Amino acid sequence: MVGLRHPHARGLGMTSERNRKRLADRLYEEGIRDERVLRAIGAVQRHRFVDEALANMAYRDTALPIGHGQTISQPLIVARMTEALLEPGPFARVLEVGTGSGYQAAVLAELIDEVLTVERIRPLYQRAGRLLRELGYHNVRLRQSDGSWGWPQLGPFERIVVTAGGAQVPEALREQLAPGGVLVMPVGPSGRQELVRFSRQGQEWTEESLGLVSFVPLVSERD
């Protein structure tokens, strides 16, 4: 089993260690089987990524508001998306579209050499950056930008995960996915999407449904 990359982060906020373990156990009961993902979920201090007033709800399997019309995703969905990225095989870099609170980036940073993450909303970008540095996730690199543009200067990417829903994968993200790569994104109308894993082999794309989800919409500067 691959070890976690940030064992020092687990030493902070020990009062929630039992809650994190219970959350990981609950996700196992919900069908998450990749031990790497469960260990990462059990390591990341989710209460640090929500408002202090909501900290007592941080280890429930539910989405929570983080301001600016955005949410921190339900832990089961974070785990499912992370598992979907890991399942096809090893990789070293991932592009996340939609940093939000920074929680998904932290989970990925426990497992992956380099996490690149893009956030459109400046206050969320600033807050996530400060928190991720504070927690020791120095393998996360952030950019404030329209997520639908990706990060073309640093592409192509072996993996891309989009944490907002859209009618289709933005063309820029399709272009930035490397051959042999995997992209995971909620696709469909606002509030009721299908989580889809796209796999690229050369110019051929295949799709696999991972179930129904509900995400905030992916907003571009053109909208």
mmCIF file of N, CA and C in Angstrom, residues 8-120:
data_model
loop_
_atom_site.group_PDB
_atom_site.id
_atom_site.type_symbol
_atom_site.label_atom_id
_atom_site.label_comp_id
_atom_site.label_asym_id
_atom_site.label_seq_id
_atom_site.Cartn_x
_atom_site.Cartn_y
_atom_site.Cartn_z
ATOM 1 N N HIS A 8 2.952 14.435 8.956
ATOM 2 C CA HIS A 8 3.000 15.523 9.918
ATOM 3 C C HIS A 8 1.649 16.222 10.031
ATOM 4 N N ALA A 9 0.879 16.233 8.955
ATOM 5 C CA ALA A 9 -0.422 16.896 8.988
ATOM 6 C C ALA A 9 -1.371 16.163 9.928
ATOM 7 N N ARG A 10 -1.175 14.863 10.099
ATOM 8 C CA ARG A 10 -2.049 14.093 10.975
ATOM 9 C C ARG A 10 -1.820 14.447 12.436
ATOM 10 N N GLY A 11 -0.679 15.016 12.756
ATOM 11 C CA GLY A 11 -0.383 15.352 14.137
ATOM 12 C C GLY A 11 -1.102 16.588 14.623
ATOM 13 N N LEU A 12 -1.747 17.337 13.724
ATOM 14 C CA LEU A 12 -2.481 18.531 14.093
ATOM 15 C C LEU A 12 -3.944 18.182 14.301
ATOM 16 N N GLY A 13 -4.586 18.876 15.240
ATOM 17 C CA GLY A 13 -6.013 18.661 15.442
ATOM 18 C C GLY A 13 -6.324 17.249 15.872
ATOM 19 N N MET A 14 -5.564 16.724 16.840
ATOM 20 C CA MET A 14 -5.744 15.327 17.231
ATOM 21 C C MET A 14 -7.115 15.080 17.855
ATOM 22 N N THR A 15 -7.784 16.148 18.323
ATOM 23 C CA THR A 15 -9.101 15.945 18.920
ATOM 24 C C THR A 15 -10.098 15.379 17.914
ATOM 25 N N SER A 16 -9.832 15.544 16.629
ATOM 26 C CA SER A 16 -10.757 15.034 15.626
ATOM 27 C C SER A 16 -10.302 13.708 15.024
ATOM 28 N N GLU A 17 -9.220 13.141 15.538
ATOM 29 C CA GLU A 17 -8.690 11.912 14.950
ATOM 30 C C GLU A 17 -9.721 10.787 14.974
ATOM 31 N N ARG A 18 -10.434 10.659 16.077
ATOM 32 C CA ARG A 18 -11.455 9.609 16.169
ATOM 33 C C ARG A 18 -12.570 9.855 15.157
ATOM 34 N N ASN A 19 -12.960 11.121 14.997
ATOM 35 C CA ASN A 19 -14.008 11.443 14.026
ATOM 36 C C ASN A 19 -13.557 11.133 12.607
ATOM 37 N N ARG A 20 -12.287 11.397 12.298
ATOM 38 C CA ARG A 20 -11.778 11.106 10.959
ATOM 39 C C ARG A 20 -11.776 9.605 10.701
ATOM 40 N N LYS A 21 -11.410 8.839 11.714
ATOM 41 C CA LYS A 21 -11.417 7.379 11.579
ATOM 42 C C LYS A 21 -12.850 6.871 11.369
ATOM 43 N N ARG A 22 -13.787 7.425 12.102
ATOM 44 C CA ARG A 22 -15.186 7.017 11.933
ATOM 45 C C ARG A 22 -15.697 7.365 10.538
ATOM 46 N N LEU A 23 -15.288 8.526 10.030
ATOM 47 C CA LEU A 23 -15.697 8.907 8.682
ATOM 48 C C LEU A 23 -15.153 7.930 7.656
ATOM 49 N N ALA A 24 -13.883 7.571 7.771
ATOM 50 C CA ALA A 24 -13.295 6.606 6.846
ATOM 51 C C ALA A 24 -14.012 5.262 6.929
ATOM 52 N N ASP A 25 -14.356 4.826 8.145
ATOM 53 C CA ASP A 25 -15.087 3.569 8.316
ATOM 54 C C ASP A 25 -16.465 3.642 7.648
ATOM 55 N N ARG A 26 -17.116 4.804 7.762
ATOM 56 C CA ARG A 26 -18.435 4.986 7.158
ATOM 57 C C ARG A 26 -18.340 4.921 5.635
ATOM 58 N N LEU A 27 -17.289 5.502 5.079
ATOM 59 C CA LEU A 27 -17.123 5.474 3.627
ATOM 60 C C LEU A 27 -16.844 4.059 3.135
ATOM 61 N N TYR A 28 -16.134 3.279 3.937
ATOM 62 C CA TYR A 28 -15.922 1.869 3.583
ATOM 63 C C TYR A 28 -17.272 1.149 3.504
ATOM 64 N N GLU A 29 -18.142 1.428 4.468
ATOM 65 C CA GLU A 29 -19.465 0.805 4.471
ATOM 66 C C GLU A 29 -20.290 1.252 3.267
ATOM 67 N N GLU A 30 -19.980 2.451 2.733
ATOM 68 C CA GLU A 30 -20.707 2.974 1.573
ATOM 69 C C GLU A 30 -20.103 2.489 0.253
ATOM 70 N N GLY A 31 -19.046 1.680 0.318
ATOM 71 C CA GLY A 31 -18.523 1.069 -0.899
ATOM 72 C C GLY A 31 -17.148 1.516 -1.345
ATOM 73 N N ILE A 32 -16.507 2.438 -0.615
ATOM 74 C CA ILE A 32 -15.148 2.847 -0.968
ATOM 75 C C ILE A 32 -14.193 1.758 -0.487
ATOM 76 N N ARG A 33 -13.440 1.169 -1.413
ATOM 77 C CA ARG A 33 -12.611 0.015 -1.071
ATOM 78 C C ARG A 33 -11.110 0.270 -1.192
ATOM 79 N N ASP A 34 -10.711 1.357 -1.838
ATOM 80 C CA ASP A 34 -9.284 1.636 -2.000
ATOM 81 C C ASP A 34 -8.719 2.123 -0.663
ATOM 82 N N GLU A 35 -7.839 1.322 -0.059
ATOM 83 C CA GLU A 35 -7.292 1.658 1.252
ATOM 84 C C GLU A 35 -6.513 2.962 1.229
ATOM 85 N N ARG A 36 -5.907 3.297 0.100
ATOM 86 C CA ARG A 36 -5.169 4.562 0.002
ATOM 87 C C ARG A 36 -6.117 5.742 0.176
ATOM 88 N N VAL A 37 -7.276 5.652 -0.446
ATOM 89 C CA VAL A 37 -8.261 6.722 -0.345
ATOM 90 C C VAL A 37 -8.797 6.824 1.078
ATOM 91 N N LEU A 38 -9.105 5.706 1.692
ATOM 92 C CA LEU A 38 -9.631 5.715 3.056
ATOM 93 C C LEU A 38 -8.603 6.278 4.034
ATOM 94 N N ARG A 39 -7.332 5.946 3.842
ATOM 95 C CA ARG A 39 -6.288 6.482 4.714
ATOM 96 C C ARG A 39 -6.129 7.988 4.520
ATOM 97 N N ALA A 40 -6.248 8.455 3.279
ATOM 98 C CA ALA A 40 -6.151 9.893 3.019
ATOM 99 C C ALA A 40 -7.323 10.641 3.659
ATOM 100 N N ILE A 41 -8.531 10.113 3.504
ATOM 101 C CA ILE A 41 -9.706 10.724 4.127
ATOM 102 C C ILE A 41 -9.524 10.760 5.643
ATOM 103 N N GLY A 42 -8.953 9.699 6.190
ATOM 104 C CA GLY A 42 -8.729 9.638 7.629
ATOM 105 C C GLY A 42 -7.627 10.552 8.117
ATOM 106 N N ALA A 43 -6.807 11.044 7.207
ATOM 107 C CA ALA A 43 -5.688 11.904 7.582
ATOM 108 C C ALA A 43 -6.016 13.390 7.491
ATOM 109 N N VAL A 44 -6.863 13.767 6.534
ATOM 110 C CA VAL A 44 -7.106 15.186 6.273
ATOM 111 C C VAL A 44 -8.110 15.745 7.289
ATOM 112 N N GLN A 45 -7.760 16.887 7.853
ATOM 113 C CA GLN A 45 -8.582 17.523 8.882
ATOM 114 C C GLN A 45 -9.696 18.350 8.232
ATOM 115 N N ARG A 46 -10.795 17.707 7.955
ATOM 116 C CA ARG A 46 -11.878 18.383 7.217
ATOM 117 C C ARG A 46 -12.432 19.581 7.982
ATOM 118 N N HIS A 47 -12.358 19.549 9.314
ATOM 119 C CA HIS A 47 -12.910 20.668 10.087
ATOM 120 C C HIS A 47 -12.151 21.962 9.844
ATOM 121 N N ARG A 48 -10.911 21.864 9.348
ATOM 122 C CA ARG A 48 -10.137 23.067 9.060
ATOM 123 C C ARG A 48 -10.596 23.741 7.756
ATOM 124 N N PHE A 49 -11.336 23.034 6.937
ATOM 125 C CA PHE A 49 -11.745 23.536 5.621
ATOM 126 C C PHE A 49 -13.150 24.117 5.612
ATOM 127 N N VAL A 50 -13.801 24.164 6.771
ATOM 128 C CA VAL A 50 -15.136 24.741 6.870
ATOM 129 C C VAL A 50 -15.118 25.873 7.891
ATOM 130 N N ASP A 51 -16.175 26.676 7.891
ATOM 131 C CA ASP A 51 -16.309 27.743 8.866
ATOM 132 C C ASP A 51 -16.332 27.154 10.272
ATOM 133 N N GLU A 52 -15.755 27.892 11.209
ATOM 134 C CA GLU A 52 -15.671 27.389 12.586
ATOM 135 C C GLU A 52 -17.038 27.031 13.146
ATOM 136 N N ALA A 53 -18.063 27.757 12.747
ATOM 137 C CA ALA A 53 -19.414 27.487 13.241
ATOM 138 C C ALA A 53 -19.953 26.143 12.761
ATOM 139 N N LEU A 54 -19.368 25.592 11.686
ATOM 140 C CA LEU A 54 -19.816 24.314 11.141
ATOM 141 C C LEU A 54 -18.866 23.167 11.465
ATOM 142 N N ALA A 55 -17.838 23.454 12.284
ATOM 143 C CA ALA A 55 -16.811 22.443 12.552
ATOM 144 C C ALA A 55 -17.383 21.178 13.168
ATOM 145 N N ASN A 56 -18.448 21.311 13.968
ATOM 146 C CA ASN A 56 -19.034 20.123 14.600
ATOM 147 C C ASN A 56 -19.743 19.220 13.599
ATOM 148 N N MET A 57 -19.950 19.723 12.363
ATOM 149 C CA MET A 57 -20.587 18.927 11.315
ATOM 150 C C MET A 57 -19.583 18.427 10.281
ATOM 151 N N ALA A 58 -18.311 18.740 10.473
ATOM 152 C CA ALA A 58 -17.307 18.502 9.425
ATOM 153 C C ALA A 58 -17.133 17.029 9.091
ATOM 154 N N TYR A 59 -17.349 16.131 10.045
ATOM 155 C CA TYR A 59 -17.105 14.712 9.787
ATOM 156 C C TYR A 59 -18.388 13.919 9.535
ATOM 157 N N ARG A 60 -19.454 14.657 9.255
ATOM 158 C CA ARG A 60 -20.653 14.011 8.737
ATOM 159 C C ARG A 60 -20.486 13.860 7.229
ATOM 160 N N ASP A 61 -21.133 12.868 6.671
ATOM 161 C CA ASP A 61 -21.015 12.636 5.228
ATOM 162 C C ASP A 61 -22.016 13.520 4.506
ATOM 163 N N THR A 62 -21.720 14.819 4.488
ATOM 164 C CA THR A 62 -22.619 15.781 3.873
ATOM 165 C C THR A 62 -21.829 16.954 3.316
ATOM 166 N N ALA A 63 -22.368 17.584 2.285
ATOM 167 C CA ALA A 63 -21.780 18.820 1.764
ATOM 168 C C ALA A 63 -22.114 19.962 2.717
ATOM 169 N N LEU A 64 -21.236 20.975 2.774
ATOM 170 C CA LEU A 64 -21.435 22.121 3.650
ATOM 171 C C LEU A 64 -21.100 23.405 2.890
ATOM 172 N N PRO A 65 -21.775 24.506 3.215
ATOM 173 C CA PRO A 65 -21.488 25.765 2.522
ATOM 174 C C PRO A 65 -20.134 26.340 2.925
ATOM 175 N N ILE A 66 -19.459 26.954 1.950
ATOM 176 C CA ILE A 66 -18.177 27.614 2.243
ATOM 177 C C ILE A 66 -18.193 29.075 1.792
ATOM 178 N N GLY A 67 -19.383 29.581 1.446
ATOM 179 C CA GLY A 67 -19.515 30.959 1.013
ATOM 180 C C GLY A 67 -19.426 31.094 -0.494
ATOM 181 N N HIS A 68 -19.847 32.262 -0.997
ATOM 182 C CA HIS A 68 -19.768 32.586 -2.425
ATOM 183 C C HIS A 68 -20.571 31.603 -3.283
ATOM 184 N N GLY A 69 -21.627 31.017 -2.690
ATOM 185 C CA GLY A 69 -22.467 30.085 -3.427
ATOM 186 C C GLY A 69 -21.829 28.732 -3.686
ATOM 187 N N GLN A 70 -20.745 28.423 -2.977
ATOM 188 C CA GLN A 70 -20.013 27.173 -3.190
ATOM 189 C C GLN A 70 -20.127 26.263 -1.967
ATOM 190 N N THR A 71 -19.777 25.009 -2.134
ATOM 191 C CA THR A 71 -19.831 24.040 -1.034
ATOM 192 C C THR A 71 -18.542 23.226 -0.982
ATOM 193 N N ILE A 72 -18.267 22.680 0.205
ATOM 194 C CA ILE A 72 -17.267 21.625 0.332
ATOM 195 C C ILE A 72 -18.011 20.315 0.071
ATOM 196 N N SER A 73 -17.500 19.512 -0.836
ATOM 197 C CA SER A 73 -18.230 18.330 -1.289
ATOM 198 C C SER A 73 -18.404 17.298 -0.186
ATOM 199 N N GLN A 74 -19.447 16.520 -0.323
ATOM 200 C CA GLN A 74 -19.700 15.371 0.554
ATOM 201 C C GLN A 74 -18.485 14.445 0.536
ATOM 202 N N PRO A 75 -17.992 13.989 1.697
ATOM 203 C CA PRO A 75 -16.808 13.120 1.721
ATOM 204 C C PRO A 75 -16.924 11.879 0.844
ATOM 205 N N LEU A 76 -18.118 11.289 0.756
ATOM 206 C CA LEU A 76 -18.289 10.111 -0.096
ATOM 207 C C LEU A 76 -17.984 10.448 -1.548
ATOM 208 N N ILE A 77 -18.401 11.625 -2.001
ATOM 209 C CA ILE A 77 -18.158 12.023 -3.391
ATOM 210 C C ILE A 77 -16.679 12.307 -3.606
ATOM 211 N N VAL A 78 -16.042 12.979 -2.652
ATOM 212 C CA VAL A 78 -14.593 13.216 -2.735
ATOM 213 C C VAL A 78 -13.855 11.887 -2.838
ATOM 214 N N ALA A 79 -14.237 10.935 -1.999
ATOM 215 C CA ALA A 79 -13.595 9.619 -2.016
ATOM 216 C C ALA A 79 -13.841 8.896 -3.328
ATOM 217 N N ARG A 80 -15.067 8.972 -3.839
ATOM 218 C CA ARG A 80 -15.407 8.283 -5.085
ATOM 219 C C ARG A 80 -14.631 8.869 -6.266
ATOM 220 N N MET A 81 -14.520 10.199 -6.300
ATOM 221 C CA MET A 81 -13.790 10.845 -7.392
ATOM 222 C C MET A 81 -12.298 10.512 -7.307
ATOM 223 N N THR A 82 -11.766 10.504 -6.093
ATOM 224 C CA THR A 82 -10.352 10.175 -5.916
ATOM 225 C C THR A 82 -10.086 8.727 -6.308
ATOM 226 N N GLU A 83 -10.959 7.829 -5.904
ATOM 227 C CA GLU A 83 -10.831 6.418 -6.256
ATOM 228 C C GLU A 83 -10.894 6.230 -7.768
ATOM 229 N N ALA A 84 -11.768 6.993 -8.424
ATOM 230 C CA ALA A 84 -11.904 6.892 -9.885
ATOM 231 C C ALA A 84 -10.641 7.339 -10.599
ATOM 232 N N LEU A 85 -9.931 8.314 -10.024
ATOM 233 C CA LEU A 85 -8.668 8.765 -10.607
ATOM 234 C C LEU A 85 -7.560 7.744 -10.418
ATOM 235 N N LEU A 86 -7.535 7.098 -9.255
ATOM 236 C CA LEU A 86 -6.450 6.175 -8.910
ATOM 237 C C LEU A 86 -6.583 4.820 -9.600
ATOM 238 N N GLU A 87 -7.814 4.398 -9.831
ATOM 239 C CA GLU A 87 -8.082 3.020 -10.245
ATOM 240 C C GLU A 87 -7.367 2.576 -11.521
ATOM 241 N N PRO A 88 -7.273 3.438 -12.557
ATOM 242 C CA PRO A 88 -6.660 2.927 -13.796
ATOM 243 C C PRO A 88 -5.157 2.653 -13.703
ATOM 244 N N GLY A 89 -4.458 3.197 -12.715
ATOM 245 C CA GLY A 89 -3.024 2.952 -12.624
ATOM 246 C C GLY A 89 -2.278 4.154 -12.068
ATOM 247 N N PRO A 90 -0.967 4.036 -11.874
ATOM 248 C CA PRO A 90 -0.185 5.099 -11.230
ATOM 249 C C PRO A 90 -0.035 6.341 -12.104
ATOM 250 N N PHE A 91 0.108 7.486 -11.446
ATOM 251 C CA PHE A 91 0.360 8.756 -12.127
ATOM 252 C C PHE A 91 0.974 9.716 -11.111
ATOM 253 N N ALA A 92 1.592 10.779 -11.608
ATOM 254 C CA ALA A 92 2.343 11.673 -10.716
ATOM 255 C C ALA A 92 1.717 13.051 -10.555
ATOM 256 N N ARG A 93 0.882 13.474 -11.523
ATOM 257 C CA ARG A 93 0.313 14.825 -11.471
ATOM 258 C C ARG A 93 -1.181 14.787 -11.748
ATOM 259 N N VAL A 94 -1.896 15.705 -11.118
ATOM 260 C CA VAL A 94 -3.325 15.831 -11.369
ATOM 261 C C VAL A 94 -3.678 17.316 -11.428
ATOM 262 N N LEU A 95 -4.566 17.661 -12.334
ATOM 263 C CA LEU A 95 -5.135 19.005 -12.392
ATOM 264 C C LEU A 95 -6.535 18.951 -11.802
ATOM 265 N N GLU A 96 -6.776 19.785 -10.806
ATOM 266 C CA GLU A 96 -8.115 19.919 -10.230
ATOM 267 C C GLU A 96 -8.715 21.236 -10.709
ATOM 268 N N VAL A 97 -9.919 21.180 -11.220
ATOM 269 C CA VAL A 97 -10.645 22.369 -11.655
ATOM 270 C C VAL A 97 -11.706 22.676 -10.607
ATOM 271 N N GLY A 98 -11.509 23.762 -9.861
ATOM 272 C CA GLY A 98 -12.432 24.143 -8.798
ATOM 273 C C GLY A 98 -11.846 23.826 -7.433
ATOM 274 N N THR A 99 -10.936 24.668 -6.953
ATOM 275 C CA THR A 99 -10.284 24.424 -5.659
ATOM 276 C C THR A 99 -11.280 24.465 -4.520
ATOM 277 N N GLY A 100 -12.189 25.454 -4.553
ATOM 278 C CA GLY A 100 -13.166 25.592 -3.476
ATOM 279 C C GLY A 100 -12.498 25.774 -2.133
ATOM 280 N N SER A 101 -12.834 24.925 -1.186
ATOM 281 C CA SER A 101 -12.253 24.996 0.158
ATOM 282 C C SER A 101 -10.812 24.508 0.197
ATOM 283 N N GLY A 102 -10.424 23.683 -0.785
ATOM 284 C CA GLY A 102 -9.098 23.066 -0.776
ATOM 285 C C GLY A 102 -9.098 21.640 -0.254
ATOM 286 N N TYR A 103 -10.262 21.149 0.175
ATOM 287 C CA TYR A 103 -10.324 19.808 0.789
ATOM 288 C C TYR A 103 -9.984 18.696 -0.203
ATOM 289 N N GLN A 104 -10.585 18.731 -1.394
ATOM 290 C CA GLN A 104 -10.265 17.700 -2.386
ATOM 291 C C GLN A 104 -8.784 17.742 -2.740
ATOM 292 N N ALA A 105 -8.212 18.946 -2.865
ATOM 293 C CA ALA A 105 -6.786 19.073 -3.170
ATOM 294 C C ALA A 105 -5.941 18.453 -2.078
ATOM 295 N N ALA A 106 -6.340 18.637 -0.813
ATOM 296 C CA ALA A 106 -5.588 18.061 0.302
ATOM 297 C C ALA A 106 -5.632 16.536 0.269
ATOM 298 N N VAL A 107 -6.800 15.972 -0.021
ATOM 299 C CA VAL A 107 -6.913 14.511 -0.118
ATOM 300 C C VAL A 107 -6.006 13.984 -1.230
ATOM 301 N N LEU A 108 -6.027 14.649 -2.377
ATOM 302 C CA LEU A 108 -5.167 14.237 -3.487
ATOM 303 C C LEU A 108 -3.692 14.406 -3.130
ATOM 304 N N ALA A 109 -3.375 15.480 -2.407
ATOM 305 C CA ALA A 109 -1.983 15.745 -2.046
ATOM 306 C C ALA A 109 -1.414 14.700 -1.104
ATOM 307 N N GLU A 110 -2.279 13.995 -0.387
ATOM 308 C CA GLU A 110 -1.826 12.897 0.463
ATOM 309 C C GLU A 110 -1.327 11.717 -0.371
ATOM 310 N N LEU A 111 -1.719 11.680 -1.652
ATOM 311 C CA LEU A 111 -1.504 10.488 -2.471
ATOM 312 C C LEU A 111 -0.654 10.711 -3.708
ATOM 313 N N ILE A 112 -0.579 11.955 -4.179
ATOM 314 C CA ILE A 112 0.001 12.257 -5.486
ATOM 315 C C ILE A 112 1.190 13.194 -5.312
ATOM 316 N N ASP A 113 2.187 13.057 -6.179
ATOM 317 C CA ASP A 113 3.379 13.901 -6.098
ATOM 318 C C ASP A 113 3.061 15.380 -6.261
ATOM 319 N N GLU A 114 2.199 15.731 -7.212
ATOM 320 C CA GLU A 114 1.943 17.132 -7.500
ATOM 321 C C GLU A 114 0.475 17.342 -7.841
ATOM 322 N N VAL A 115 -0.154 18.291 -7.128
ATOM 323 C CA VAL A 115 -1.540 18.660 -7.371
ATOM 324 C C VAL A 115 -1.562 20.101 -7.863
ATOM 325 N N LEU A 116 -2.138 20.314 -9.035
ATOM 326 C CA LEU A 116 -2.313 21.651 -9.597
ATOM 327 C C LEU A 116 -3.802 21.958 -9.550
ATOM 328 N N THR A 117 -4.177 23.093 -8.977
ATOM 329 C CA THR A 117 -5.590 23.354 -8.774
ATOM 330 C C THR A 117 -5.923 24.796 -9.136
ATOM 331 N N VAL A 118 -7.063 24.983 -9.776
ATOM 332 C CA VAL A 118 -7.479 26.277 -10.320
ATOM 333 C C VAL A 118 -8.803 26.683 -9.683
ATOM 334 N N GLU A 119 -8.885 27.937 -9.241
ATOM 335 C CA GLU A 119 -10.110 28.463 -8.636
ATOM 336 C C GLU A 119 -10.435 29.832 -9.233
ATOM 337 N N ARG A 120 -11.690 30.030 -9.607
ATOM 338 C CA ARG A 120 -12.128 31.283 -10.224
ATOM 339 C C ARG A 120 -12.371 32.388 -9.199
#
